[in-house]
Structure formats: C-alpha cells, structure tokens
Coordinates of C-alpha atoms and ligand atoms in Angstrom, one line a residue:
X1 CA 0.0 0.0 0.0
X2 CA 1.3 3.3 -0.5
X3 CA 0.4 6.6 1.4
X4 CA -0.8 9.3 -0.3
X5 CA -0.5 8.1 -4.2
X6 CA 0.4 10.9 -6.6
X7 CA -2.4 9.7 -9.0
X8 CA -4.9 10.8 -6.3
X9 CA -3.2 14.3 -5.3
X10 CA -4.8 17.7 -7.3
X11 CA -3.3 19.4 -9.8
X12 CA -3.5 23.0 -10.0
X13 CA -2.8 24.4 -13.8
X14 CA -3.6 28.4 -13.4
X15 CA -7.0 28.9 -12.4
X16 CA -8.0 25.2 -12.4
X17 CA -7.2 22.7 -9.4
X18 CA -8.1 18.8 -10.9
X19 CA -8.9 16.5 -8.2
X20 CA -6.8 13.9 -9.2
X21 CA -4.4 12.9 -12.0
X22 CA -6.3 11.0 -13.9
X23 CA -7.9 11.8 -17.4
X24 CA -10.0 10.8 -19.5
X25 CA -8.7 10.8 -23.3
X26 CA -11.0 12.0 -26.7
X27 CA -12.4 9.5 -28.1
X28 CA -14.3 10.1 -30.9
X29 CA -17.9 8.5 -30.7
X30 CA -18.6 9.0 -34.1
X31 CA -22.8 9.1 -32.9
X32 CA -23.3 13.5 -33.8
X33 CA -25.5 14.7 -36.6
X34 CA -24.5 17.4 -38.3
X35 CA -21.6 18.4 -35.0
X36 CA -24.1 18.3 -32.5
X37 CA -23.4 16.6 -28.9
X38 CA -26.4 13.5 -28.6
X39 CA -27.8 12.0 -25.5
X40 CA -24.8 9.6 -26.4
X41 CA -22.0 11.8 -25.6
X42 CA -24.0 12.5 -22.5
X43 CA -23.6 9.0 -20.9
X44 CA -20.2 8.1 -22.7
X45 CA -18.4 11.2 -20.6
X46 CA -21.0 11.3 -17.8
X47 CA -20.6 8.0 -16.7
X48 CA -16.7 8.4 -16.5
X49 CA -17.0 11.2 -14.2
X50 CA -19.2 9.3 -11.9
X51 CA -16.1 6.9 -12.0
X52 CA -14.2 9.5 -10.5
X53 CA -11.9 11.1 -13.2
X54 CA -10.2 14.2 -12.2
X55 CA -10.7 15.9 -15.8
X56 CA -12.9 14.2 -18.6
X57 CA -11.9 15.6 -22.5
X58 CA -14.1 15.5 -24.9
X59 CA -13.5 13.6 -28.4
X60 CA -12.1 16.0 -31.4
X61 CA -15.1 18.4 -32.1
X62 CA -14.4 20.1 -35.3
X63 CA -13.8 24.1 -36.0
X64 CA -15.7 23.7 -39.1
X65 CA -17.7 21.0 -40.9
X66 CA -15.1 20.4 -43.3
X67 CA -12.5 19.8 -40.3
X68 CA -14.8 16.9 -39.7
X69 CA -13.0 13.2 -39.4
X70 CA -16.4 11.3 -40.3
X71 CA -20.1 12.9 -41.1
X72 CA -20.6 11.5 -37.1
X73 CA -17.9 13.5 -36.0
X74 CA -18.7 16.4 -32.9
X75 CA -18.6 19.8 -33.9
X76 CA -18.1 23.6 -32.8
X77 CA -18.6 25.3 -35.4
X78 CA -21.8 27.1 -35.0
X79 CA -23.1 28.6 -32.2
X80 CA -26.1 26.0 -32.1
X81 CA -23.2 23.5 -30.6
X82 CA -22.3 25.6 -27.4
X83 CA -25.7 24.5 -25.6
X84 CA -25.6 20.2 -25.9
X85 CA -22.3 20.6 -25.0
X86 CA -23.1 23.1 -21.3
X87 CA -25.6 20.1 -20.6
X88 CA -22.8 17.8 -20.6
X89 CA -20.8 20.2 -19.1
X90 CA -23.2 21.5 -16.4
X91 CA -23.1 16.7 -15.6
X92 CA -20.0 16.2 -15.1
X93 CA -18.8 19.5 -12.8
X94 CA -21.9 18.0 -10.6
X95 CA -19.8 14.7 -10.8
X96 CA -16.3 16.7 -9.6
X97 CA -14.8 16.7 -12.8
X98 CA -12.8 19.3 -14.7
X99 CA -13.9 19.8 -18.2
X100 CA -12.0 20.1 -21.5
X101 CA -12.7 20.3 -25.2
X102 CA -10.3 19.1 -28.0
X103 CA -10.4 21.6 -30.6
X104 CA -9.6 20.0 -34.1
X105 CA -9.4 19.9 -38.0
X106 CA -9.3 16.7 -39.5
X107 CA -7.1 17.7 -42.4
X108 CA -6.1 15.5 -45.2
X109 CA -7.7 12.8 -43.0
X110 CA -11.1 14.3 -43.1
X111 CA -13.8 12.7 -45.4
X112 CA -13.9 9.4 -44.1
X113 CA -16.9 6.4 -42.7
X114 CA -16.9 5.6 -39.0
X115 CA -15.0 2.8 -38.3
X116 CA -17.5 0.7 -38.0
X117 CA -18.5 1.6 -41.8
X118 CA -15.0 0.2 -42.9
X119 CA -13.4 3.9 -42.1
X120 CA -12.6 4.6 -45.3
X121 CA -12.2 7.4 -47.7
X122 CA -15.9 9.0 -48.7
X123 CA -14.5 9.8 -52.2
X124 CA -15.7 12.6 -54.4
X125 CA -19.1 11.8 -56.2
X126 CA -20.4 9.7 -53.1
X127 CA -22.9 10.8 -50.8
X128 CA -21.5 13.3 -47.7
X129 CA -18.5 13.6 -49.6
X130 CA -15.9 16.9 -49.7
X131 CA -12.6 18.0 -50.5
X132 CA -10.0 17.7 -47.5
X133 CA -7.5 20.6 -46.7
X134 CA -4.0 20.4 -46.1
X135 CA -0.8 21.8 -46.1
X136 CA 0.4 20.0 -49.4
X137 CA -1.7 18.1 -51.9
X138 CA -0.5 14.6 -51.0
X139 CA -3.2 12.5 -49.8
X140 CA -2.7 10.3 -46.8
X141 CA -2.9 7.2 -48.8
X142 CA -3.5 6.4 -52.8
X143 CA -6.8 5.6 -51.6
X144 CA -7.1 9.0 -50.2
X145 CA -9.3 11.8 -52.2
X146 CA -5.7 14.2 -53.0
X147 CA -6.6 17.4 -50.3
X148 CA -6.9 21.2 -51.4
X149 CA -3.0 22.5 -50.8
X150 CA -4.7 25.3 -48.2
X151 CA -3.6 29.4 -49.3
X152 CA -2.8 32.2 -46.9
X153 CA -6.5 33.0 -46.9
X154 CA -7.6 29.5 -46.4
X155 CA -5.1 29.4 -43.0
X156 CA -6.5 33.2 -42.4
X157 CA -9.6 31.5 -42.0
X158 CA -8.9 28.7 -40.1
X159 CA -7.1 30.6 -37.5
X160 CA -10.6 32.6 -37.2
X161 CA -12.8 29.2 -37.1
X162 CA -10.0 27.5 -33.8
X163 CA -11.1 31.3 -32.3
X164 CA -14.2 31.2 -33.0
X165 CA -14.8 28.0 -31.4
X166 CA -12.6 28.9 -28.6
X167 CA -14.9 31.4 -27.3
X168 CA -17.8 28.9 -27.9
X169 CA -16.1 26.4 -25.7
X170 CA -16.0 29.3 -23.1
X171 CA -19.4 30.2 -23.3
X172 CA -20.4 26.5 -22.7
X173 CA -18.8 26.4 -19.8
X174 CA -15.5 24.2 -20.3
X175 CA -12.4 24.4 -18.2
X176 CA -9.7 24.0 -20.2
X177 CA -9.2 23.6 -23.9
X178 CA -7.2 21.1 -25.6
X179 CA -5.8 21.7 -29.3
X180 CA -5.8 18.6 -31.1
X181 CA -2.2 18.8 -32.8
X182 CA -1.5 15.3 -33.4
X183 CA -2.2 12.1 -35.5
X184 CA -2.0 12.9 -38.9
X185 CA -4.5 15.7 -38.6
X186 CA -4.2 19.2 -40.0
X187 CA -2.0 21.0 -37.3
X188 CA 0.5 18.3 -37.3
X189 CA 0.2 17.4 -41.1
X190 CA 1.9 21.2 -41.6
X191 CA 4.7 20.5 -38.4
X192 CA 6.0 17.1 -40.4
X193 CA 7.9 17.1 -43.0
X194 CA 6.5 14.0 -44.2
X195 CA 3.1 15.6 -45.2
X196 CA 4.1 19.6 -45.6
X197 CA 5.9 20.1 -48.6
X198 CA 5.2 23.8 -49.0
X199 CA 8.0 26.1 -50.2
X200 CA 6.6 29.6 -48.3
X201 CA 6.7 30.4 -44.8
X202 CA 4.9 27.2 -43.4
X203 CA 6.7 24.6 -45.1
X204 CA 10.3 23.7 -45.3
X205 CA 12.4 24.9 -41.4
X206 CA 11.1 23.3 -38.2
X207 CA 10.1 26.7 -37.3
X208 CA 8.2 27.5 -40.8
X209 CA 6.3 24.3 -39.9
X210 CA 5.5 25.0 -36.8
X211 CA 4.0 28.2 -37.7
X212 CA 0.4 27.2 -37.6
X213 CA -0.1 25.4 -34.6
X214 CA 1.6 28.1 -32.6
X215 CA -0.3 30.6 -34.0
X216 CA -3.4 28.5 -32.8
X217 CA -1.9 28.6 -29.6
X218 CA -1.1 31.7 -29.3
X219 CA -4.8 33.1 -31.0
X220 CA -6.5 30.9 -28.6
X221 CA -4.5 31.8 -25.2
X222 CA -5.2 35.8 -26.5
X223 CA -9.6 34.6 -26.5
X224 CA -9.8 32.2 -23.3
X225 CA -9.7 33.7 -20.3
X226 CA -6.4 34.0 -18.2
X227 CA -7.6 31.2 -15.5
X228 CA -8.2 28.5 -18.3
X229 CA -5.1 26.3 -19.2
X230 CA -4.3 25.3 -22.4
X231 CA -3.6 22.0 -23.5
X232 CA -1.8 20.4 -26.5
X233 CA -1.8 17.3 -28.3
X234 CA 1.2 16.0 -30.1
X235 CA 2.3 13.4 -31.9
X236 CA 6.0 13.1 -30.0
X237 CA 7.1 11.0 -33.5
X238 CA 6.3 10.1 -37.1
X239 CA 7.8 6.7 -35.7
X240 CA 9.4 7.5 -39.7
X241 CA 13.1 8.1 -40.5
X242 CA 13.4 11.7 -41.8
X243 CA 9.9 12.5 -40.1
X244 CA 8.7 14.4 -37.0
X245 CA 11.0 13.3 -34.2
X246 CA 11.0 13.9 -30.0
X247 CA 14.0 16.3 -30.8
X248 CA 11.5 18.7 -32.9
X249 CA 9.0 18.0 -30.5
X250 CA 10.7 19.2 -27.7
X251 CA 11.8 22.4 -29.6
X252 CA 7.9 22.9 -30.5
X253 CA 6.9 21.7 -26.8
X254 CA 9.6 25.2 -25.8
X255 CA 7.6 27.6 -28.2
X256 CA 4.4 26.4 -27.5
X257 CA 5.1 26.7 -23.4
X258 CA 6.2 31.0 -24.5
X259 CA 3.2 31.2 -26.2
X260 CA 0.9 30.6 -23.2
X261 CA 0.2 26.9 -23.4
X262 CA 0.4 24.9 -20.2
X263 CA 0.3 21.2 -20.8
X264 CA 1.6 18.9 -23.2
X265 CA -0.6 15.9 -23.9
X266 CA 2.2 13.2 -25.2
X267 CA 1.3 11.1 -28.2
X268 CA 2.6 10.2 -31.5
X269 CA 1.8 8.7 -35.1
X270 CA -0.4 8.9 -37.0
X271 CA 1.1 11.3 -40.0
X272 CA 1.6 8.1 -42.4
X273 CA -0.3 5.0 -42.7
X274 CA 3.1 2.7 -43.2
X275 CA 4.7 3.5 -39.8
X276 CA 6.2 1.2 -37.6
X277 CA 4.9 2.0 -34.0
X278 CA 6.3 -0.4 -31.7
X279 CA 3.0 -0.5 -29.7
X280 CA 3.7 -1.9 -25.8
X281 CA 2.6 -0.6 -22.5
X282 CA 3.5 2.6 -21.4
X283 CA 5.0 2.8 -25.1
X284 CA 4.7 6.8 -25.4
X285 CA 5.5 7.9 -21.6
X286 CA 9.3 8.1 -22.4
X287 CA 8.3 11.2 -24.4
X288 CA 6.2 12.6 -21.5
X289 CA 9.3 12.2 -19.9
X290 CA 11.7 14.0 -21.8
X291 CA 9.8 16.6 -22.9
X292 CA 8.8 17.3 -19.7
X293 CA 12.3 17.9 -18.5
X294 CA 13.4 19.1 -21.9
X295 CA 11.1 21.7 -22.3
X296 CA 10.2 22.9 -19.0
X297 CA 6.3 22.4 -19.2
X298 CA 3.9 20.0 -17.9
X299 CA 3.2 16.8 -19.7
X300 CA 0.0 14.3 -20.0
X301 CA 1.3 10.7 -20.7
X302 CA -0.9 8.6 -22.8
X303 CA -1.0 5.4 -24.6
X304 CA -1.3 1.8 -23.1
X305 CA -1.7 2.4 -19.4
X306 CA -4.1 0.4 -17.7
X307 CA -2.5 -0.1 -14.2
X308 CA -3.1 1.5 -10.9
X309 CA 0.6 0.6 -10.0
X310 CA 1.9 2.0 -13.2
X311 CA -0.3 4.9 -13.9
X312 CA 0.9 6.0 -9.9
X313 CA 4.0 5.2 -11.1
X314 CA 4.3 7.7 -14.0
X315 CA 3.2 10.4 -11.3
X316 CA 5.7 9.3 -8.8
X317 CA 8.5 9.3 -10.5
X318 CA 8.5 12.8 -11.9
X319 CA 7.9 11.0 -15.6
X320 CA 4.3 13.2 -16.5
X321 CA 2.0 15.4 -14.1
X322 CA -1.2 13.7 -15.9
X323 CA -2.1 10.5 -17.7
X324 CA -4.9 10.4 -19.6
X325 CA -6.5 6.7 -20.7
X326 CA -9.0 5.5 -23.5
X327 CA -9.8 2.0 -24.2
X328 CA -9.2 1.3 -20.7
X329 CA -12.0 3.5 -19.6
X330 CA -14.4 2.3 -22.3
X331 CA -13.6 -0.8 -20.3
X332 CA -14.1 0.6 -17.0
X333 CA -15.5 3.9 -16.8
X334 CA -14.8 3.5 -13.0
X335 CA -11.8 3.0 -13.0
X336 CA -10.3 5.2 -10.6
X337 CA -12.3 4.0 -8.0
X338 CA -10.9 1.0 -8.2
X339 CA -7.5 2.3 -8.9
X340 CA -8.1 4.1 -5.1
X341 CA -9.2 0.9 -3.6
X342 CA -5.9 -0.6 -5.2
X343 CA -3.6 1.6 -4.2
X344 CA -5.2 2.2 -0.4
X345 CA -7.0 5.6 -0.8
X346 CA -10.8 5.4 0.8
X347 CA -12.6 6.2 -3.1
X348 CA -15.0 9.1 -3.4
X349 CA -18.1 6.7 -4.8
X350 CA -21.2 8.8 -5.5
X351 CA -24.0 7.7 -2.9
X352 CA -25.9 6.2 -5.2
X353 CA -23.5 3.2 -6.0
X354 CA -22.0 3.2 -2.7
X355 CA -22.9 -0.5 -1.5
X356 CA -21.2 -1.4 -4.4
X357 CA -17.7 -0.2 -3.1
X358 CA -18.2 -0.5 0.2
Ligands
FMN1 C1 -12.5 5.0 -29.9 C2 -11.3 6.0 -29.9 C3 -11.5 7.3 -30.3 C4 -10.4 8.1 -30.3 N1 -10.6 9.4 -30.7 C5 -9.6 10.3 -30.4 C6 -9.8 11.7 -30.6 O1 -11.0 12.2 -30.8 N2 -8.8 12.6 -30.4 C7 -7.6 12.1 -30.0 O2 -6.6 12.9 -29.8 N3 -7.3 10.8 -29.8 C8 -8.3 9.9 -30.0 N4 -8.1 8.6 -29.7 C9 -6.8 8.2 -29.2 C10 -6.9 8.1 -27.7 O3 -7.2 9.4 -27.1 C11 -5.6 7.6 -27.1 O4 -4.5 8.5 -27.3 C12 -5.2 6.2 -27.6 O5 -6.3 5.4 -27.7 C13 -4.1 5.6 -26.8 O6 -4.6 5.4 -25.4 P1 -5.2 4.0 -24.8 O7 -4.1 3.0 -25.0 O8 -5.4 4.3 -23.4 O9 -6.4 3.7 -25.6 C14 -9.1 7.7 -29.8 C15 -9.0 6.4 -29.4 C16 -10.1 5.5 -29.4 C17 -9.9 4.1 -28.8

C-alpha cells in the first residue's frame, strides 16, 4: 500500500485545481448529426465522471464542418453546438470533474466512414463527400481523395474558425481547452515534413512548420480567459526516418510553453499509414518524460496504461504530471475508484452506487 498516491493528489494548472491525476482521453464516438453533442455523448463522458476522473476531455469536435473526421464527427462550429455541450458540461462538474474540449481539424484525414463503416475514404461523387484541406496536396494514402493544398487566406480562416470555437467552448462552460495537434490531422500534417511540402513560410524549417499550430496557440491563449489552461496534443514521432522526431517535438513543446500553453498531452503517429509503432505498454510515456524535463512544461502521458501501480508510477517518478486513458475506460469507466481501492485511498463513490464499493 502506498500513502498518499500521486495519482490521487490535485493538480492546480492556473485557475483550475483537478482532483486527481487522472484523465479521460478523446475519443471520438462517431454518434453527432450534423456536430451536435447527442444524449450519447452524455452518458459516454458522464458516466466516466461518476467513475471518479479528475478531468474528462471530450473527443475532437471540429472548428468547421469540413475539419470533420467522419459525417458522425462532434462539432463547434456554430453557435447552435455551445448549448448540448453546457448540458454535458453543467453533468459532469456536478460529478467533480474538470472539463475540456479538443479543438480539431481533421485535415487530409477528413472525409472518411466511421470505423464501423470500414473507415474509409468518402470519395468525391459519393454521398456526404468533400474536399479535405492540407498543407500540401499529398493524400494520406493512394486511396485518399488528394486534399486542397490550403492558401494564406484558407489558413487566415482557419485561425478565425480555432477562435471562433474557442470562445464557444468558453461560453459553454468548459475548463480548459485542448488543441488537437497530433495524429495525422491538419496542425501536425503542416509540423511534419512528411506531409508539408510547402516552399513559403509554413513549409520547409522546423520553425516555418511549426508556424500554424503556434499561431493557434497563441490566437487561442489571446480569446480564453487568463484562469483557463491550455492543453496540446502532439504526436511526439512520425515513428518515420526523416519524419517528425521527439528532438522537434521538444523544440515545438519550448515555443508552445512561451506562447501561453500549459500542458503537453504526449502522443505520436499517426502522420503516415506505413509507420512502424512499436506499440507496448507505457509505449509513449518516455516522451512525456523528456519533454517534460526538456522543455520545462507540464506533460500528460498517454498510450497503453491500464494499471493502478503504473499509472501511480508515471506520477511518482517525476515521468508526466497527468495520464490520460481510453480504451481502458471504455472498459471501466470506474476506474479510478478502483484504482483508489488498489492503491489504499478510501474512493470518493457517489452515494448512489456506494454499496457497491463499500
Ligand atoms: C474510440 C477511440 C477514439 C479516439 N478518438 C480520439 C480523438 O478524438 N482525439 C484524439 O486525440 N485521440 C483519439 N483517440 C486516441 C486516444 O485518445 C488515445 O490517445 C489512444 O487510444 C491511446 O490510449 P489508450 O491505449 O489508453 O487507448 C481515440 C481512441 C479511441 C480508442
């Protein structure tokens, strides 16, 4: 048993003290119509705060309909999206959890079927099909509909939309705000070399390609309000030779820290469909790690955790200050009152399902 687990201490980032350490990662759910947050998104995140997460994120919700992943996709664009979302806002702060939004444009990878559809490419011609965006015109597999190479105006107006949907995300109420700069989507399509090809002033240095995203950053720290922290997704690797490495992601992780932004959530892939990710436990929390120390800034570790002892372990020894989980809390969205039990803290269990703790 240990005495007073890090997993279970609070986190304060600016204005915003979590409960615990423990997160639970977007998922997409794939179950909106036309962006909006469903009775479905209600239960998926409500029930996790009654399982006693400390900060519950929201799957990517697009800036605009065409930043979309699948026609299911959640969405901010409109102002019609602030009010489903402060219901599932106004659940899970009763619950004692912090809220957060991932911001997001799906990029070259947008125009697709759910995963349960096959997840492939909705090409041109086919019903709910349109043209992706991105920083080059290199689609993200031959099977790929070959994205819009996006112009000064284009990025002019995507800057607006991530604002824009910003200060909807405020007005419904959210904590914290996560830009979603990783996997093969738009903002990390221009930051790797494998997908940005661009000879002007986003394409080409490291810092030409990081241009965008911390421009994002910065747009978005200058709408939310001081006492909101900012999170940022990554993709710590292309896992490609001659790609995105944890070397550029430290130096982004540096600029992005200046620029206002408070917590860097550690993941990686995703740019290329051919990659080999050496997929294991804990598999991404050395870059937590280092970019944490390297960079001076908080870090969220994700990927592959599923133990109490681990997860505390990550916390303990200085490796992230959060870890966020998925597919282990689709398993069980209570997890962290069992990870209590485990690791010999009495769990907070909400009356209602306390004989089955007790
Ligand atoms: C169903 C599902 C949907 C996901 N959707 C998103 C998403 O919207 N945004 C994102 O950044 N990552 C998304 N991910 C990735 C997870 O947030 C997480 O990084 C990944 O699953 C690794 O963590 P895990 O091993 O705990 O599942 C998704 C994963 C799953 C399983």
């Amino acid at each position: 048993m240990i005495t007073n687990p890090h997993l279970f201490r609070p986190l304060t980032l600016r204005g915003l003290t979590l409960k615990n350490r423990i997160v639970v990662s977007p998922m997409c759910q794939y179950s909106a119509t036309e962006g909006l947050a469903e009775d479905w998104h209600l239960v998926h995140l409500g029930s996790r705060a009654v399982g006693g997460a400390g900060l519950v994120i929201t799957e990517a919700a697009a800036v605009s309909r065409d930043g979309r992943i699948t026609p299911g996709c959640l969405g901010i664009w409109a102002d019609e999206h602030a009010e489903p979302l402060a219901r599932i806002v106004r659940f899970l702060k009763s619950q004692g959890a912090a809220t957060g939004i991932q911001l997001a444009h799906a990029g070259r990878k947008a125009s697709t079927t759910a995963p349960w559809k096959g997840g492939k490419p909705i090409l041109a011609g086919e019903a709910d099909a349109w043209t992706p965006v991105a920083p080059s015109a290199i689609p993200f597999t031959p099977a790929h509909t070959v994205p819009q190479q996006i112009d000064f105006a284009g990025i002019g107006k995507l800057r607006d939309e991530f604002r824009r949907a910003a200060r909807r995300a405020v007005k419904a109420g959210f904590d914290l705000i996560e830009i979603h700069a990783a996997h093969g989507y738009l903002l990390h399509s221009f930051y790797s070399p494998l997908s940005n090809h661009r000879k002007d002033e986003y394409g080409g240095t490291l810092e030409n390609r990081c241009r965008l995203v911390v421009h994002v950053a910065t747009d978005l720290r200058a709408v939310v309000p001081d006492g909101m922290p900012l999170f940022v997704r990554i993709s710590s690797t292309d896992w490609v030779e001659g790609g995105w490495d944890l070397a550029q992601s430290i130096a982004l992780a540096k600029k992005l820290r200046e620029v206002g932004v408070d917590v860097i959530d550690c993941s990686s892939g995703g740019a290329v469909s051919d990659a080999n990710v050496p997929v294991a436990p804990l598999y991404q929390v050395p870059f937590a790690e280092a970019i944490r120390r390297d960079a001076g800034i908080a870090t969220a570790a994700v990927g592959m955790i599923r133990e109490p002892a681990e997860a505390e372990g990550i916390i303990a020894d200085g490796k992230a200050d959060l870890v966020l989980m998925a597919r282990e809390f689709l398993r069980s969205p209570y997890w962290p009152i069992t990870a209590a039990k485990a690791l010999g803290v009495q769990p907070k269990v909400p009356d209602q399902y306390g004989r089955a703790f007790s």
